[in-house]
Tab-separated table of C-alpha atoms in Angstrom:
chain	number	residue	atom	x	y	z
A	1	MET	CA	-49.448	152.269	-40.058
A	2	PRO	CA	-48.017	153.139	-43.491
A	3	ASN	CA	-50.148	155.276	-45.796
A	4	LEU	CA	-50.961	153.177	-48.862
A	5	ASP	CA	-53.336	155.617	-50.574
A	6	LYS	CA	-51.207	155.922	-53.722
A	7	TYR	CA	-51.332	152.189	-54.492
A	8	LYS	CA	-54.079	150.273	-56.270
A	9	GLY	CA	-52.883	146.824	-55.243
A	10	ILE	CA	-51.434	145.470	-51.991
A	11	ILE	CA	-49.579	142.143	-51.981
A	12	PHE	CA	-48.626	140.277	-48.823
A	13	ASP	CA	-46.249	137.391	-48.383
A	14	LEU	CA	-47.801	134.816	-46.028
A	15	ASP	CA	-45.342	132.976	-43.753
A	16	GLY	CA	-43.693	135.443	-41.386
A	17	THR	CA	-45.536	138.414	-42.890
A	18	LEU	CA	-49.259	137.895	-42.243
A	19	VAL	CA	-49.034	134.770	-40.072
A	20	ASN	CA	-46.173	133.775	-37.754
A	21	SER	CA	-45.991	130.304	-39.305
A	22	MET	CA	-42.213	130.553	-39.764
A	23	VAL	CA	-41.939	129.071	-36.261
A	24	ALA	CA	-43.689	125.909	-37.458
A	25	HIS	CA	-41.483	125.749	-40.579
A	26	ALA	CA	-38.352	126.182	-38.445
A	27	HIS	CA	-39.430	123.387	-36.104
A	28	ALA	CA	-40.183	121.090	-39.060
A	29	TRP	CA	-36.700	121.737	-40.498
A	30	GLU	CA	-35.111	121.168	-37.098
A	31	LEU	CA	-36.725	117.719	-36.859
A	32	THR	CA	-35.664	116.864	-40.416
A	33	CYS	CA	-32.067	117.997	-39.895
A	34	SER	CA	-31.913	115.911	-36.728
A	35	LYS	CA	-33.247	112.817	-38.515
A	36	PHE	CA	-30.731	113.079	-41.378
A	37	ASN	CA	-27.797	114.294	-39.225
A	38	ILE	CA	-27.667	117.622	-41.047
A	39	PRO	CA	-26.387	120.719	-39.189
A	40	TYR	CA	-29.361	122.911	-38.203
A	41	ASP	CA	-28.606	126.596	-38.770
A	42	LYS	CA	-31.873	128.405	-38.003
A	43	GLU	CA	-30.598	131.860	-38.929
A	44	TRP	CA	-29.420	130.711	-42.361
A	45	LEU	CA	-32.611	128.722	-42.987
A	46	ASP	CA	-34.749	131.733	-42.003
A	47	GLN	CA	-33.063	133.707	-44.784
A	48	LEU	CA	-34.348	131.122	-47.281
A	49	GLY	CA	-37.931	131.832	-46.216
A	50	GLY	CA	-40.010	132.314	-49.363
A	51	MET	CA	-38.469	129.359	-51.180
A	52	PRO	CA	-40.459	126.126	-51.567
A	53	SER	CA	-39.210	123.291	-49.323
A	54	ARG	CA	-37.740	121.330	-52.243
A	55	LYS	CA	-35.553	124.303	-53.196
A	56	VAL	CA	-34.464	124.813	-49.586
A	57	THR	CA	-33.453	121.121	-49.564
A	58	LEU	CA	-31.224	121.715	-52.609
A	59	GLU	CA	-29.614	124.726	-50.888
A	60	ILE	CA	-28.952	122.609	-47.784
A	61	MET	CA	-27.393	119.831	-49.880
A	62	LYS	CA	-25.204	122.314	-51.711
A	63	ARG	CA	-24.094	124.042	-48.505
A	64	TYR	CA	-23.138	120.842	-46.693
A	65	ASP	CA	-22.114	118.848	-49.788
A	66	LEU	CA	-24.561	116.044	-49.017
A	67	SER	CA	-25.215	112.972	-51.142
A	68	LEU	CA	-28.647	112.189	-49.642
A	69	ASP	CA	-31.855	111.804	-51.645
A	70	PRO	CA	-33.348	115.318	-51.788
A	71	GLN	CA	-36.878	113.921	-52.187
A	72	LEU	CA	-36.608	112.023	-48.899
A	73	ILE	CA	-35.482	115.159	-47.062
A	74	THR	CA	-38.229	117.313	-48.587
A	75	LYS	CA	-40.897	114.681	-47.906
A	76	ASN	CA	-39.816	114.421	-44.283
A	77	LYS	CA	-39.861	118.203	-43.761
A	78	ILE	CA	-43.324	118.523	-45.323
A	79	ALA	CA	-44.652	115.642	-43.179
A	80	ASN	CA	-43.226	117.300	-40.063
A	81	PHE	CA	-44.855	120.618	-41.005
A	82	GLU	CA	-48.209	118.995	-41.731
A	83	ALA	CA	-48.113	117.215	-38.356
A	84	ILE	CA	-47.902	120.539	-36.498
A	85	GLU	CA	-51.513	121.250	-35.615
A	86	HIS	CA	-51.280	124.954	-34.836
A	87	LYS	CA	-49.225	126.568	-37.586
A	88	GLY	CA	-49.307	130.134	-36.290
A	89	ASP	CA	-51.378	133.183	-35.409
A	90	VAL	CA	-51.967	136.303	-37.490
A	91	LEU	CA	-49.358	139.020	-36.936
A	92	PRO	CA	-51.326	141.966	-35.481
A	93	GLU	CA	-49.571	144.839	-37.293
A	94	THR	CA	-49.790	143.510	-40.861
A	95	TYR	CA	-53.228	142.021	-40.198
A	96	ALA	CA	-54.407	145.515	-39.132
A	97	ILE	CA	-53.114	146.901	-42.463
A	98	LEU	CA	-55.031	144.180	-44.311
A	99	GLU	CA	-58.207	145.009	-42.347
A	100	ARG	CA	-57.765	148.726	-42.941
A	101	TYR	CA	-57.348	148.499	-46.724
A	102	TYR	CA	-59.017	145.357	-48.071
A	103	GLN	CA	-62.267	147.175	-48.942
A	104	LEU	CA	-60.404	150.106	-50.496
A	105	LYS	CA	-57.733	148.300	-52.544
A	106	LYS	CA	-57.243	145.081	-54.449
A	107	VAL	CA	-55.382	142.693	-52.151
A	108	GLY	CA	-53.538	139.452	-52.856
A	109	ILE	CA	-51.029	137.034	-51.349
A	110	GLY	CA	-47.858	135.816	-53.067
A	111	THR	CA	-46.218	132.968	-51.157
A	112	GLY	CA	-43.453	130.407	-51.611
A	113	ALA	CA	-45.598	127.835	-49.799
A	114	GLN	CA	-47.368	125.000	-51.588
A	115	ALA	CA	-51.062	125.653	-52.216
A	116	LYS	CA	-52.245	123.037	-49.709
A	117	HIS	CA	-50.002	124.454	-46.962
A	118	ALA	CA	-50.975	128.058	-47.690
A	119	LYS	CA	-54.650	127.085	-47.576
A	120	ALA	CA	-54.193	125.099	-44.348
A	121	ILE	CA	-52.701	128.187	-42.690
A	122	LEU	CA	-55.243	130.618	-44.184
A	123	ASP	CA	-58.216	128.437	-43.269
A	124	THR	CA	-57.515	129.010	-39.566
A	125	THR	CA	-58.029	132.772	-40.149
A	126	ASP	CA	-60.542	135.073	-41.842
A	127	ILE	CA	-57.866	136.315	-44.271
A	128	PRO	CA	-59.344	134.464	-47.316
A	129	SER	CA	-62.454	136.672	-47.116
A	130	MET	CA	-60.245	139.783	-47.484
A	131	ILE	CA	-58.112	138.807	-50.500
A	132	THR	CA	-58.946	138.354	-54.168
A	133	ALA	CA	-55.778	136.597	-55.360
A	134	LEU	CA	-53.541	133.837	-53.988
A	135	VAL	CA	-50.401	132.739	-55.841
A	136	THR	CA	-48.417	129.835	-54.347
A	137	SER	CA	-45.269	127.940	-55.339
A	138	ASP	CA	-47.509	125.586	-57.346
A	139	ASP	CA	-48.534	128.454	-59.640
A	140	VAL	CA	-45.130	129.610	-60.942
A	141	ASP	CA	-41.986	127.943	-62.296
A	142	ASN	CA	-39.553	130.607	-61.097
A	143	HIS	CA	-39.904	131.253	-57.379
A	144	LYS	CA	-38.655	134.169	-55.286
A	145	PRO	CA	-36.186	135.928	-55.667
A	146	HIS	CA	-37.582	135.887	-59.241
A	147	PRO	CA	-40.458	138.359	-59.743
A	148	ASP	CA	-42.942	135.823	-61.170
A	149	THR	CA	-44.951	135.243	-57.961
A	150	PHE	CA	-45.698	138.942	-57.439
A	151	LEU	CA	-46.226	139.647	-61.148
A	152	LYS	CA	-48.813	136.864	-61.255
A	153	VAL	CA	-50.630	138.333	-58.221
A	154	ALA	CA	-50.694	141.760	-59.921
A	155	GLN	CA	-52.049	140.122	-63.077
A	156	GLN	CA	-54.805	138.360	-61.099
A	157	LEU	CA	-55.660	141.626	-59.344
A	158	ASP	CA	-55.685	143.381	-62.742
A	159	VAL	CA	-53.290	146.052	-61.448
A	160	LEU	CA	-50.032	147.273	-63.003
A	161	PRO	CA	-46.918	146.147	-61.058
A	162	SER	CA	-45.920	149.808	-60.590
A	163	ASP	CA	-49.251	150.408	-58.796
A	164	CYS	CA	-48.597	147.598	-56.275
A	165	VAL	CA	-46.824	147.538	-52.911
A	166	VAL	CA	-45.477	144.371	-51.295
A	167	PHE	CA	-45.100	143.391	-47.628
A	168	GLU	CA	-42.281	140.881	-47.135
A	169	ASP	CA	-40.221	139.448	-44.285
A	170	THR	CA	-37.234	138.006	-46.192
A	171	LEU	CA	-34.481	139.366	-48.405
A	172	ILE	CA	-35.462	136.840	-51.081
A	173	GLY	CA	-38.990	138.264	-51.056
A	174	GLN	CA	-37.757	141.840	-51.149
A	175	GLN	CA	-35.568	141.005	-54.168
A	176	ALA	CA	-38.617	139.502	-55.872
A	177	ALA	CA	-40.617	142.673	-55.220
A	178	SER	CA	-37.828	144.909	-56.553
A	179	SER	CA	-37.430	142.698	-59.638
A	180	ALA	CA	-41.176	143.000	-60.220
A	181	GLY	CA	-40.882	146.817	-60.126
A	182	MET	CA	-42.862	147.109	-56.889
A	183	ASP	CA	-42.283	149.154	-53.741
A	184	CYS	CA	-41.750	146.984	-50.667
A	185	PHE	CA	-42.191	147.280	-46.909
A	186	MET	CA	-40.081	144.910	-44.827
A	187	VAL	CA	-41.688	143.125	-41.880
A	188	GLU	CA	-39.313	142.092	-39.096
A	189	GLU	CA	-40.682	139.985	-36.247
A	190	GLY	CA	-44.173	141.167	-37.120
A	191	VAL	CA	-43.281	144.872	-37.210
A	192	VAL	CA	-43.253	146.942	-40.427
A	193	THR	CA	-39.778	148.492	-40.647
A	194	THR	CA	-37.892	149.547	-43.778
A	195	PHE	CA	-39.460	150.939	-46.959
A	196	ILE	CA	-37.631	149.922	-50.140
A	197	PRO	CA	-38.699	151.782	-53.298
A	198	ALA	CA	-38.980	149.768	-56.507
A	199	ASN	CA	-36.035	151.503	-58.187
A	200	ASN	CA	-33.663	150.510	-55.364
A	201	GLU	CA	-32.129	147.482	-57.073
């Protein structure tokens, strides 16, 4: 477990970082791609984790030069995701970090998910009782890789960005943390791996 004593604030991404809900998102996208005859490239889509569904739709349309209605695609993906009853379990390693530090530090979540989806996932866990800030894609105009999500969490926690550390599972999220001037630990398949200092642009 990383030593986080020097930080005042700890910020977690949600999907794929605290809860393994990326599996549910991937399945929802697979169903949508099948319905609209879009190639399904799981590895590429996983890299877009952290973006709201509507922005992922635009990336898909750009990549495959599609002339479909983006709203229809996004609506279908969201409906597929909402229909999945069990959206994921907590990831033991990052959850243990949360348990270890939530009474010692200010803790928040910065996610690219919509508020209702983030809450649906969180409500199946006891995580809400351990955090004091939740920033979703509904709360910012510029999503990851822009720093706004994490800066807003820091603001809600009343902690300077330089005193925060982020846990993220995607490159987009790591770029957001670096842009916000925050140290970042990468989480790969539920395991904390690389440490990326804030000044490593």
